[in-house]
Amino acid sequence: MSTPFSRLGARKRAAGVPADRLPPGQYIPRGWPVLHYGPVPRFTPDSWDFKVFGRTATGEDRSWSWPAVGELPRTEVGADFHCVTKFSLLDSTWRGISTATFLELAPPATDVTHVMVWAEYGYSANMTLADFSSPEALFVTHRDGEPLTADHGFPLRLVVPHLYAWKGPKWARGVEYLTQDRRGFWEERGYHNLADPWLEQRYSHQEGPGDGPAL
Ligand SMILES: Nc1nc2c(c(=O)[nH]1)N[C@H]1C(S)=C(S)[C@@H](COP(=O)(O)O)O[C@H]1N2
Ligand SMILES: [Mo]
């Protein structure tokens, strides 16, 4: 995928893309690359659940079985996807469950400022409650009308289009409400706490005071 040949093709394809669509340093690859740390988990519908926990308004955790998740309303969002390793996927139609649905069904306490989104094998990504609440943020089940493959996060993966894609855990299993920021998996391992692709917030060494908890 990153052979000189496909890079050249990618650069040519990017040439036709309006500048306001491709964040600085990004290119358009062929297809939809698969990128993650560790193995692809096996989906076990009988034991699978999705939890909202931490500082909920009621003090109680909520959890949904796979059939219960199936009852939740679906929405579609057209949006781009930017990976910190520099590929961007433009114009996908993402279908899934809006983060707003979970925020409504299991509201955070008023002092919640951040969330940690958790996935299989302990992968996690932190973001502000405001970023998580974006109307474009979805727990995705389908892209362009096709169900997610296991590689891309089946059965449920978060997409937060305005942040680098590591903020979107594949194989998502829950959301933890936080009253202060805490670093997730990549945010502890050298990636920027905030991850705005338009500001090229790629690495933690670029962080300014107040951008994230001490490393
Ligand atoms: N559970 C999990 N989710 C993850 C990752 C991971 O390592 N584990 N990698 C992230 C990164 S860095 C990117 S770019 C996207 C890639 O998603 P894709 O493989 O569907 O393109 O998944 C994100 N979600
Ligand atoms: Mo990434």
Tab-separated table of C-alpha atoms and ligand atoms in Angstrom:
chain	number	residue	atom	x	y	z
A	1	MET	CA	0.000	0.000	0.000
A	2	SER	CA	2.870	2.377	0.638
A	3	THR	CA	4.975	1.207	-2.324
A	4	PRO	CA	6.304	4.094	-4.432
A	5	PHE	CA	3.846	3.097	-7.157
A	6	SER	CA	0.653	3.358	-5.142
A	7	ARG	CA	1.972	6.542	-3.512
A	8	LEU	CA	2.340	8.094	-6.925
A	9	GLY	CA	-1.178	7.060	-7.852
A	10	ALA	CA	-2.426	8.356	-4.551
A	11	ARG	CA	-0.833	11.714	-5.122
A	12	LYS	CA	-2.423	11.940	-8.546
A	13	ARG	CA	-5.830	11.097	-7.149
A	14	ALA	CA	-5.378	13.648	-4.363
A	15	ALA	CA	-4.682	16.273	-7.025
A	16	GLY	CA	-8.379	16.244	-7.953
A	17	VAL	CA	-9.520	16.701	-4.360
A	18	PRO	CA	-10.497	20.206	-3.236
A	19	ALA	CA	-7.990	21.571	-0.741
A	20	ASP	CA	-10.654	22.053	1.894
A	21	ARG	CA	-11.340	18.310	1.952
A	22	LEU	CA	-7.878	16.865	2.543
A	23	PRO	CA	-6.198	17.861	5.812
A	24	PRO	CA	-2.490	18.766	5.642
A	25	GLY	CA	-0.145	15.840	4.978
A	26	GLN	CA	-2.907	13.384	4.015
A	27	TYR	CA	-3.231	11.327	0.792
A	28	ILE	CA	-5.948	9.196	-0.789
A	29	PRO	CA	-5.089	5.489	-0.864
A	30	ARG	CA	-6.592	2.800	-3.024
A	31	GLY	CA	-9.485	1.159	-1.155
A	32	TRP	CA	-9.948	1.221	2.588
A	33	PRO	CA	-6.789	0.187	4.444
A	34	VAL	CA	-7.081	-1.951	7.556
A	35	LEU	CA	-5.035	-0.692	10.451
A	36	HIS	CA	-5.000	-1.715	14.073
A	37	TYR	CA	-2.820	-2.971	16.872
A	38	GLY	CA	-3.129	-6.643	17.817
A	39	PRO	CA	-5.440	-9.420	16.613
A	40	VAL	CA	-8.998	-9.169	15.289
A	41	PRO	CA	-11.348	-10.291	18.077
A	42	ARG	CA	-13.948	-12.974	17.557
A	43	PHE	CA	-17.528	-11.742	17.971
A	44	THR	CA	-19.471	-13.821	20.499
A	45	PRO	CA	-23.046	-12.487	20.409
A	46	ASP	CA	-24.171	-14.415	23.506
A	47	SER	CA	-21.666	-12.809	25.845
A	48	TRP	CA	-21.180	-9.488	23.993
A	49	ASP	CA	-22.505	-6.363	25.657
A	50	PHE	CA	-22.099	-2.621	25.359
A	51	LYS	CA	-21.751	-0.692	28.608
A	52	VAL	CA	-22.043	2.934	29.616
A	53	PHE	CA	-20.375	3.374	32.988
A	54	GLY	CA	-18.323	5.745	35.108
A	55	ARG	CA	-19.931	8.996	36.167
A	56	THR	CA	-23.491	8.528	34.895
A	57	ALA	CA	-26.222	10.932	36.052
A	58	THR	CA	-28.007	8.212	38.007
A	59	GLY	CA	-24.850	6.585	39.373
A	60	GLU	CA	-25.910	3.332	37.683
A	61	ASP	CA	-24.225	1.616	34.759
A	62	ARG	CA	-26.276	0.698	31.703
A	63	SER	CA	-25.615	-2.221	29.454
A	64	TRP	CA	-27.100	-3.489	26.210
A	65	SER	CA	-26.983	-7.016	24.859
A	66	TRP	CA	-26.456	-7.513	21.120
A	67	PRO	CA	-30.220	-7.911	20.505
A	68	ALA	CA	-30.894	-4.778	22.601
A	69	VAL	CA	-28.392	-2.810	20.515
A	70	GLY	CA	-30.317	-4.039	17.490
A	71	GLU	CA	-33.388	-2.146	18.761
A	72	LEU	CA	-31.615	1.219	18.958
A	73	PRO	CA	-32.361	3.832	16.280
A	74	ARG	CA	-29.989	4.146	13.305
A	75	THR	CA	-28.782	7.233	11.541
A	76	GLU	CA	-26.590	7.931	8.538
A	77	VAL	CA	-23.832	10.479	8.227
A	78	GLY	CA	-21.743	11.332	5.174
A	79	ALA	CA	-18.209	12.054	6.313
A	80	ASP	CA	-14.490	11.675	5.732
A	81	PHE	CA	-12.021	9.595	7.746
A	82	HIS	CA	-8.429	10.638	8.428
A	83	CYS	CA	-5.763	8.278	9.771
A	84	VAL	CA	-2.678	9.666	11.470
A	85	THR	CA	-0.545	7.418	9.215
A	86	LYS	CA	-1.740	9.837	6.514
A	87	PHE	CA	-4.407	8.052	4.530
A	88	SER	CA	-7.806	9.685	4.212
A	89	LEU	CA	-11.016	8.101	3.058
A	90	LEU	CA	-13.394	10.665	1.598
A	91	ASP	CA	-17.167	10.614	1.250
A	92	SER	CA	-18.180	7.531	3.148
A	93	THR	CA	-21.756	7.007	4.207
A	94	TRP	CA	-21.578	5.779	7.764
A	95	ARG	CA	-24.598	4.077	9.266
A	96	GLY	CA	-24.952	3.304	12.915
A	97	ILE	CA	-26.081	4.471	16.314
A	98	SER	CA	-25.497	8.100	17.149
A	99	THR	CA	-23.444	8.796	20.270
A	100	ALA	CA	-26.412	11.055	21.168
A	101	THR	CA	-28.555	7.946	21.601
A	102	PHE	CA	-26.303	6.595	24.355
A	103	LEU	CA	-25.987	10.068	25.895
A	104	GLU	CA	-29.793	10.239	26.078
A	105	LEU	CA	-30.380	6.707	27.345
A	106	ALA	CA	-27.579	6.852	29.910
A	107	PRO	CA	-26.869	10.537	30.510
A	108	PRO	CA	-23.599	11.705	32.023
A	109	ALA	CA	-23.561	13.562	35.348
A	110	THR	CA	-23.267	17.324	34.970
A	111	ASP	CA	-19.578	17.328	35.922
A	112	VAL	CA	-18.510	14.935	33.148
A	113	THR	CA	-15.941	16.590	30.874
A	114	HIS	CA	-14.422	13.660	28.951
A	115	VAL	CA	-15.155	10.123	27.865
A	116	MET	CA	-13.055	7.015	27.383
A	117	VAL	CA	-14.359	4.741	24.654
A	118	TRP	CA	-13.381	1.128	25.305
A	119	ALA	CA	-12.938	-1.775	22.910
A	120	GLU	CA	-11.983	-5.449	22.932
A	121	TYR	CA	-8.560	-6.283	24.389
A	122	GLY	CA	-8.477	-3.050	26.398
A	123	TYR	CA	-8.020	-0.659	23.454
A	124	SER	CA	-9.284	2.774	24.460
A	125	ALA	CA	-9.475	6.333	23.191
A	126	ASN	CA	-10.213	9.461	25.202
A	127	MET	CA	-11.890	12.629	23.982
A	128	THR	CA	-13.802	15.558	25.342
A	129	LEU	CA	-17.495	15.081	25.939
A	130	ALA	CA	-18.008	17.824	23.334
A	131	ASP	CA	-16.065	15.868	20.691
A	132	PHE	CA	-17.926	12.677	21.565
A	133	SER	CA	-21.245	14.553	21.323
A	134	SER	CA	-20.592	15.690	17.756
A	135	PRO	CA	-23.714	15.089	15.647
A	136	GLU	CA	-21.442	13.220	13.190
A	137	ALA	CA	-20.099	10.779	15.791
A	138	LEU	CA	-21.584	7.307	15.312
A	139	PHE	CA	-21.086	3.797	16.559
A	140	VAL	CA	-20.962	2.439	13.041
A	141	THR	CA	-22.370	-0.842	11.756
A	142	HIS	CA	-22.237	-0.159	7.984
A	143	ARG	CA	-20.166	1.803	5.499
A	144	ASP	CA	-21.640	2.647	2.098
A	145	GLY	CA	-24.470	0.197	2.707
A	146	GLU	CA	-22.173	-2.754	3.489
A	147	PRO	CA	-21.924	-4.277	6.968
A	148	LEU	CA	-18.528	-3.745	8.572
A	149	THR	CA	-16.150	-6.626	8.121
A	150	ALA	CA	-14.402	-8.083	11.168
A	151	ASP	CA	-11.221	-6.246	10.101
A	152	HIS	CA	-12.955	-2.895	10.162
A	153	GLY	CA	-14.534	-3.354	13.570
A	154	PHE	CA	-17.635	-5.543	13.273
A	155	PRO	CA	-19.988	-5.474	15.063
A	156	LEU	CA	-19.601	-1.865	16.231
A	157	ARG	CA	-16.895	0.748	15.786
A	158	LEU	CA	-16.830	4.407	16.621
A	159	VAL	CA	-16.272	7.016	13.900
A	160	VAL	CA	-15.627	10.616	14.965
A	161	PRO	CA	-14.977	12.232	11.598
A	162	HIS	CA	-13.457	15.472	12.886
A	163	LEU	CA	-10.674	13.662	14.800
A	164	TYR	CA	-7.904	11.316	13.615
A	165	ALA	CA	-9.287	7.826	13.254
A	166	TRP	CA	-7.435	6.273	16.201
A	167	LYS	CA	-10.070	8.085	18.295
A	168	GLY	CA	-12.562	5.629	16.795
A	169	PRO	CA	-12.153	2.260	18.465
A	170	LYS	CA	-13.073	-0.759	16.370
A	171	TRP	CA	-14.869	-3.580	18.243
A	172	ALA	CA	-16.216	-0.994	20.692
A	173	ARG	CA	-17.651	-2.333	23.938
A	174	GLY	CA	-18.440	0.711	26.003
A	175	VAL	CA	-18.113	4.287	27.109
A	176	GLU	CA	-16.781	5.515	30.426
A	177	TYR	CA	-17.796	8.975	31.629
A	178	LEU	CA	-14.918	10.908	33.202
A	179	THR	CA	-14.757	14.040	35.344
A	180	GLN	CA	-11.196	14.717	34.198
A	181	ASP	CA	-9.180	13.779	31.167
A	182	ARG	CA	-7.231	10.528	31.073
A	183	ARG	CA	-5.097	9.216	28.198
A	184	GLY	CA	-6.258	6.298	26.104
A	185	PHE	CA	-4.201	3.598	24.393
A	186	TRP	CA	-2.425	5.655	21.702
A	187	GLU	CA	-2.547	8.886	23.672
A	188	GLU	CA	-0.251	7.178	26.207
A	189	ARG	CA	2.015	5.894	23.429
A	190	GLY	CA	3.022	9.010	21.585
A	191	TYR	CA	-0.072	10.244	19.814
A	192	HIS	CA	-1.560	13.664	20.449
A	193	ASN	CA	-4.216	13.913	23.124
A	194	LEU	CA	-6.540	16.046	20.981
A	195	ALA	CA	-6.049	14.685	17.428
A	196	ASP	CA	-7.466	17.416	15.207
A	197	PRO	CA	-6.365	16.483	11.661
A	198	TRP	CA	-6.779	20.057	10.400
A	199	LEU	CA	-4.258	21.227	13.020
A	200	GLU	CA	-2.082	18.146	12.335
A	201	GLN	CA	-2.171	17.185	16.001
A	202	ARG	CA	-0.407	13.874	15.360
A	203	TYR	CA	2.130	13.379	18.165
A	204	SER	CA	2.211	14.033	21.888
A	205	HIS	CA	5.467	15.998	21.559
A	206	GLN	CA	3.446	18.659	19.728
A	207	GLU	CA	1.106	19.166	22.679
A	208	GLY	CA	0.999	22.542	24.348
A	209	PRO	CA	0.209	23.246	27.995
A	210	GLY	CA	-3.356	22.203	28.750
A	211	ASP	CA	-3.701	19.922	25.700
A	212	GLY	CA	-3.616	16.780	27.825
A	213	PRO	CA	-2.760	15.100	31.123
A	214	ALA	CA	0.945	14.747	31.941
A	215	LEU	CA	2.641	11.786	30.295
B	1	LIG	N1	-9.762	-1.573	18.742
B	1	LIG	C1	-8.982	-0.815	17.950
B	1	LIG	N2	-9.541	0.186	17.258
B	1	LIG	C2	-8.788	0.950	16.439
B	1	LIG	C3	-7.403	0.753	16.314
B	1	LIG	C4	-6.824	-0.307	17.080
B	1	LIG	O1	-5.603	-0.535	17.053
B	1	LIG	N3	-7.658	-1.078	17.871
B	1	LIG	N4	-6.660	1.545	15.479
B	1	LIG	C5	-7.207	2.857	15.126
B	1	LIG	C6	-6.543	3.496	14.017
B	1	LIG	S1	-4.999	4.116	14.302
B	1	LIG	C7	-7.155	3.701	12.815
B	1	LIG	S2	-6.435	4.610	11.578
B	1	LIG	C8	-8.461	3.108	12.516
B	1	LIG	C9	-8.361	2.291	11.256
B	1	LIG	O2	-9.621	1.789	10.931
B	1	LIG	P1	-9.768	0.850	9.673
B	1	LIG	O3	-8.852	-0.337	9.892
B	1	LIG	O4	-11.189	0.482	9.616
B	1	LIG	O5	-9.299	1.649	8.478
B	1	LIG	O6	-8.931	2.292	13.560
B	1	LIG	C10	-8.711	2.796	14.843
B	1	LIG	N5	-9.399	1.952	15.776
B	2	MO	MO	-4.595	5.523	12.501
